[in-house]
Short mmCIF file of C-alpha atoms in Angstrom, two decimals:
data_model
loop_
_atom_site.label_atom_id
_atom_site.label_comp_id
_atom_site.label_asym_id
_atom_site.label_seq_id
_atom_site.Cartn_x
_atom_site.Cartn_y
_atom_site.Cartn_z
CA UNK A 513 -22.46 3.01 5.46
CA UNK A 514 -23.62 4.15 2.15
CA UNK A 515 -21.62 6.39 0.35
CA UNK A 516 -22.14 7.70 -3.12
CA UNK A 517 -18.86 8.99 -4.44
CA UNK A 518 -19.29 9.94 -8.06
CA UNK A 519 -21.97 11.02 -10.65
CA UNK A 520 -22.10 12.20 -13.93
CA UNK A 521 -22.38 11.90 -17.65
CA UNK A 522 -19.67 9.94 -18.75
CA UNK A 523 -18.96 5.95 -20.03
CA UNK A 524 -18.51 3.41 -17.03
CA UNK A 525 -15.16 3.16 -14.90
CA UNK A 526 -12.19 4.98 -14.25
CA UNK A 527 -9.15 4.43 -12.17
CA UNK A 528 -9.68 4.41 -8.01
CA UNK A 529 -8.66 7.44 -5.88
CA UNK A 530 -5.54 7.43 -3.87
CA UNK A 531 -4.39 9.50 -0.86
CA UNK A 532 -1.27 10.41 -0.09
CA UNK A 533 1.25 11.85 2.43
CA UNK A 534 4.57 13.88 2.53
CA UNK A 535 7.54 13.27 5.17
CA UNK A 536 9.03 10.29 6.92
CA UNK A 537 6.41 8.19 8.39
CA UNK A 538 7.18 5.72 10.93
CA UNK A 539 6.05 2.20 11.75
CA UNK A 540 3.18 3.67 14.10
CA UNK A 541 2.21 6.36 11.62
CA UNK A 542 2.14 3.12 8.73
CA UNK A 543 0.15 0.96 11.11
CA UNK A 544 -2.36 3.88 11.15
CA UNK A 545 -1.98 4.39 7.69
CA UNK A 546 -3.41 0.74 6.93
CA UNK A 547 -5.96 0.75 9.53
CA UNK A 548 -7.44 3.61 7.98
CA UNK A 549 -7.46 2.03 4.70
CA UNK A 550 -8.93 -0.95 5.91
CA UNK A 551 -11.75 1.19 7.38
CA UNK A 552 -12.42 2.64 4.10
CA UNK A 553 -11.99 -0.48 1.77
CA UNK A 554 -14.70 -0.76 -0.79
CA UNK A 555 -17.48 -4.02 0.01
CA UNK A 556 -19.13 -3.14 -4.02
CA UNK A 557 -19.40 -1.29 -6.57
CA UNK A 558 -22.82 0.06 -7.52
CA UNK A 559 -23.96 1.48 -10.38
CA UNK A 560 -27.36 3.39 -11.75
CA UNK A 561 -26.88 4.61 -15.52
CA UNK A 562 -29.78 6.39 -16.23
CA UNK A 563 -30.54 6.22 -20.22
CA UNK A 564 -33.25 8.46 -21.63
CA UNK A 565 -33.81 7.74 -25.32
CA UNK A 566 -37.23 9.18 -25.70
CA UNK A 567 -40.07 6.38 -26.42
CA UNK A 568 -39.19 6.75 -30.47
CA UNK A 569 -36.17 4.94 -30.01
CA UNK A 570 -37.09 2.69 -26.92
CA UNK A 571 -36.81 -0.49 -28.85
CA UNK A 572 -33.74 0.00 -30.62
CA UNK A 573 -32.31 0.86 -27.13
CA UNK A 574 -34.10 -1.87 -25.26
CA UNK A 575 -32.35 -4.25 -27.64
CA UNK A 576 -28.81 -3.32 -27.89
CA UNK A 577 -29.11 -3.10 -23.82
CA UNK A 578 -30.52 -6.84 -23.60
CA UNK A 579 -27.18 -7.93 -25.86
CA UNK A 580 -25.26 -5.58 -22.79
CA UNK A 581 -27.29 -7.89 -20.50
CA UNK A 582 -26.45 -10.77 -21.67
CA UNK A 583 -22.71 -10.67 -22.01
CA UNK A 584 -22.38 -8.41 -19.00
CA UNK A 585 -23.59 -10.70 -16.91
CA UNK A 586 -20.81 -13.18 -17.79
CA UNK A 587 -18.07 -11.17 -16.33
CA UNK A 588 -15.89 -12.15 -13.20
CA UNK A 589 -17.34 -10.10 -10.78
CA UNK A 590 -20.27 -8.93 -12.14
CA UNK A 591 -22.62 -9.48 -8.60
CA UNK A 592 -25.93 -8.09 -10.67
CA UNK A 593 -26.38 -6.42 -14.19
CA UNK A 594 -29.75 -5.45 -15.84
CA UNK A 595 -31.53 -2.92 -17.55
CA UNK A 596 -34.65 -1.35 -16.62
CA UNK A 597 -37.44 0.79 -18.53
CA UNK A 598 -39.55 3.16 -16.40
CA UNK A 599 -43.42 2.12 -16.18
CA UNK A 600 -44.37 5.47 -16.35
CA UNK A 601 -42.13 7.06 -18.76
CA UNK A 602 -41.04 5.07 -22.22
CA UNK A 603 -37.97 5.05 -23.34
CA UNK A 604 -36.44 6.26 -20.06
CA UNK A 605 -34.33 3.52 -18.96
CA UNK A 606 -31.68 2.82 -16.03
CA UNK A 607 -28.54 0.21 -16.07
CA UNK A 608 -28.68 -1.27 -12.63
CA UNK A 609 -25.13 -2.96 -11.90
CA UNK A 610 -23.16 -3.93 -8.72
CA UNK A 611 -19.44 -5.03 -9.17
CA UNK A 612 -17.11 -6.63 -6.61
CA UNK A 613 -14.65 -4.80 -7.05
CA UNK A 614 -12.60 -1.93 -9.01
CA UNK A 615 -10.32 -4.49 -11.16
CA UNK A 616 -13.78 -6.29 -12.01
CA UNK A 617 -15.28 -3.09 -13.24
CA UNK A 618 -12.08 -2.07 -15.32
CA UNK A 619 -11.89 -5.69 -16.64
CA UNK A 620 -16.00 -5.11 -17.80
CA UNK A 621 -15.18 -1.54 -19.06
CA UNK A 622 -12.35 -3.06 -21.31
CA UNK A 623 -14.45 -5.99 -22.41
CA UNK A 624 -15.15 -6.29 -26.08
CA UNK A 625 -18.82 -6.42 -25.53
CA UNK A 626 -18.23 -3.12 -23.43
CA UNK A 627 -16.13 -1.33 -26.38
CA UNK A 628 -18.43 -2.21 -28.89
CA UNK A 629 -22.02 -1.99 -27.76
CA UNK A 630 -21.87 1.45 -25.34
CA UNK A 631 -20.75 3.63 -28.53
CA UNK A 632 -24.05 2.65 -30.44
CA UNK A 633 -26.18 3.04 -27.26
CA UNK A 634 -24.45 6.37 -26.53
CA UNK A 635 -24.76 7.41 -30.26
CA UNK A 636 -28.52 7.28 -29.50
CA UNK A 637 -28.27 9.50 -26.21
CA UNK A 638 -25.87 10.16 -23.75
CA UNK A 639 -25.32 7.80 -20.38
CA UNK A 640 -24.99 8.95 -17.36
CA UNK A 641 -24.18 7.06 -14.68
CA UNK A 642 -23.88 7.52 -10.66
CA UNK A 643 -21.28 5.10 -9.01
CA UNK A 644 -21.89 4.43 -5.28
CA UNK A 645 -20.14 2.58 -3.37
CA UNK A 646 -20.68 0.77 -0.26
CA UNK A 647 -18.21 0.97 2.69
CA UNK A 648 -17.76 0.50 6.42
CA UNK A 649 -17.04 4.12 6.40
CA UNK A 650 -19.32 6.50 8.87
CA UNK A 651 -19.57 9.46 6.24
CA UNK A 652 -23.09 10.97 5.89
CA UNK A 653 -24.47 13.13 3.15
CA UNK A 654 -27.47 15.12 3.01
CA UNK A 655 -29.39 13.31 0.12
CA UNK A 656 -30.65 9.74 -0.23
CA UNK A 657 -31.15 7.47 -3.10
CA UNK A 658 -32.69 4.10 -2.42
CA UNK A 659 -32.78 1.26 -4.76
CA UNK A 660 -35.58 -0.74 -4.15
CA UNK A 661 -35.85 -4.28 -5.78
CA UNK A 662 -38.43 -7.10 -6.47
CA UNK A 663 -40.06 -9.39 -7.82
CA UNK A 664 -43.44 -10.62 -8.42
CA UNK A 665 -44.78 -13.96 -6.99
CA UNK A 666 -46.37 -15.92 -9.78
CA UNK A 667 -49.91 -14.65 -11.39
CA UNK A 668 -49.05 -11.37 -9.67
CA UNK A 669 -47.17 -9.61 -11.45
CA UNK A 670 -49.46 -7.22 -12.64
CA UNK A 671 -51.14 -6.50 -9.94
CA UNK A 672 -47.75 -5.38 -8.07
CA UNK A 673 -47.18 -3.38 -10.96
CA UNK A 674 -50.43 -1.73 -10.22
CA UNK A 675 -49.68 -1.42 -6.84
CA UNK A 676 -46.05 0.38 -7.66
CA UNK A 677 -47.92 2.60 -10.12
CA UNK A 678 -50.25 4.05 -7.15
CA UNK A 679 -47.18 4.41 -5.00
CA UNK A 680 -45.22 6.24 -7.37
CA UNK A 681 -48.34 8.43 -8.36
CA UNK A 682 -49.05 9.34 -4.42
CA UNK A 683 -45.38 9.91 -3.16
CA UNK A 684 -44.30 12.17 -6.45
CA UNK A 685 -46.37 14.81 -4.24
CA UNK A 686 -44.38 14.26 -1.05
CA UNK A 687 -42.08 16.97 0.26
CA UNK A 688 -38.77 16.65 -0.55
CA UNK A 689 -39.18 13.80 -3.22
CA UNK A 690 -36.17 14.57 -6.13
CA UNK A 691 -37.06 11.24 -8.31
CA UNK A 692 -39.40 8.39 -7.80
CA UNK A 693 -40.24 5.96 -10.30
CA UNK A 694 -41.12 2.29 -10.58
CA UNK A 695 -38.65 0.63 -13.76
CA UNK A 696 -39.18 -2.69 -14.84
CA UNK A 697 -36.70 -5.36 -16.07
CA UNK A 698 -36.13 -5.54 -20.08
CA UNK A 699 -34.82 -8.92 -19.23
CA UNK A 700 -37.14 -10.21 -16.62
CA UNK A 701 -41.01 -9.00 -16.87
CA UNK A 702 -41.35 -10.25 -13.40
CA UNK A 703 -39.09 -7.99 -11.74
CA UNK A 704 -38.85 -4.44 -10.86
CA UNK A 705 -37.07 -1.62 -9.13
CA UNK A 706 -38.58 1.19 -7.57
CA UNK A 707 -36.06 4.23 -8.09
CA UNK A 708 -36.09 6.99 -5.73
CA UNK A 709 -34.00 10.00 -4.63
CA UNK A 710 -34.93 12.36 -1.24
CA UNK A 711 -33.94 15.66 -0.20
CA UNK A 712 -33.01 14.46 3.21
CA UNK A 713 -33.65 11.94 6.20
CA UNK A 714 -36.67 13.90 7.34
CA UNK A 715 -38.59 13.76 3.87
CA UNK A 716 -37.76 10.51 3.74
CA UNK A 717 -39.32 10.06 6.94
CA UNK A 718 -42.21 11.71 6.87
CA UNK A 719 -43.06 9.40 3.52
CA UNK A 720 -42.12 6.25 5.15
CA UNK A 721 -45.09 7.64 7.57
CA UNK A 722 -47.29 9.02 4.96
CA UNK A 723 -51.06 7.03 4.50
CA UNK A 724 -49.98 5.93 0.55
CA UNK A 725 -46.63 4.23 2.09
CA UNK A 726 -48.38 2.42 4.87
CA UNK A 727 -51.27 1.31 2.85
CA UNK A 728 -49.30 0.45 -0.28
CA UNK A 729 -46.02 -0.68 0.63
CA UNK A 730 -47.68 -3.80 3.21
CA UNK A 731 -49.60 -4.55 -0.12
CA UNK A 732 -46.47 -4.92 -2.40
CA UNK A 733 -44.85 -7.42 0.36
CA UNK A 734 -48.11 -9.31 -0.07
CA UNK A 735 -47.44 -9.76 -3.86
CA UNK A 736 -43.70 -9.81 -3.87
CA UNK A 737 -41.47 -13.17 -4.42
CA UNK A 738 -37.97 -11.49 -3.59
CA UNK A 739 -36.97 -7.63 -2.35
CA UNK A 740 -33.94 -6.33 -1.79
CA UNK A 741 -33.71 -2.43 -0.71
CA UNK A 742 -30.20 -0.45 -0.60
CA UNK A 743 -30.00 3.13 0.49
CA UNK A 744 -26.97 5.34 -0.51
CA UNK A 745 -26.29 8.90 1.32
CA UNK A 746 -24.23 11.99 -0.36
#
């Protein structure tokens, strides 16, 4: 299960959450104890950081988030790391990163390229950034976000943006749609995210269903090289 667990406007990482209990446990209330916490350990780390510098400042902010990029993507731990700019909106960008593990993401957060590149990006606008992470817990929430990756096949790359762009146009209209948007890599011209956010399971039902999903989305397969979809709940 998919659970996110924090969001807000703030720089990345943070220390991890610890319960705890009172009294004199014994070895069958431990041994419970550490099953539990086994049940609940984290798998990743996910991050969306969702950067809106307006389009008059797009390419000063594309550029100091390709040098993020770049020496992000160095890092122990660091399982994917790359900025996107929304097709449809300039200058509205999102930092799509997945982490191993806690330790990895304070390591990144402490890492000179960290320290020294967020401050100018944030002195441009503010970051803020929704952590998920993804468990083998069986917690449910109410809203959905989906991350939807891919990439095109060769010569076809702007014809799937094409395709995306009709998708996103059709489903903004769809009950209980709270963001969708197709972002594409500042890195990688070739690849894209599709970045959505539901009300609940039945609206996102009823637009897996809809005509513009069914017609589209078999279309996008056609012309896609890789895809990779994750869907949070909270």
């Amino acid at each position: 299960m998919l659970k996110k667990i924090f969001f807000g406007a703030c720089l990345i990482g943070g220390a991890a959450m610890a319960g705890s209990c009172s009294g004199t446990a014994n070895k069958a209330d431990s041994e419970t104890a550490a099953a539990a916490q086994e049940k609940t350990a984290t798998e990743f780390i996910r991050l969306n950081c969702v950067y809106n510098v307006g389009e008059e400042r797009a390419a000063e902010a594309a550029e100091l988030g390709q040098k993020l990029v770049a020496a992000s993507q160095e890092d122990a731990g660091e399982m994917e790391y790359d900025m996107y700019e929304s097709a449809t909106r300039p200058g509205h960008f999102i930092i799509y990163e997945t982490w191993k593990d806690q330790p990895s993401l304070d390591a990144h957060s402490a890492s000179e390229h960290f320290t020294t590149i967020v401050p100018q990006m944030e002195a441009i606008a503010p970051l803020a950034v929704g952590r998920f992470e993804k468990t083998n817990t069986d917690t449910e929430g109410e809203q959905i976000r989906i991350n939807c990756m891919m990439s095109a096949k060769e010569g076809e790359t702007d014809a799937l943006l094409d395709t995306a762009m009709k998708l996103v146009a059709a489903s903004q209209s769809d009950a209980g749609m709270i963001d969708y948007d197709i972002y594409r890599s500042v890195t990688r011209p070739d690849y894209f995210m599709i970045f959505e956010t539901w009300k609940d399971q039945p609206s996102l039902d009823a637009h897996s269903e809809a005509e513009h999903f069914r017609t589209l989305v078999p279309r996008m397969h056609e012309l896609s090289a890789t895809r990779n979809t994750d869907i949070f709940r909270y």
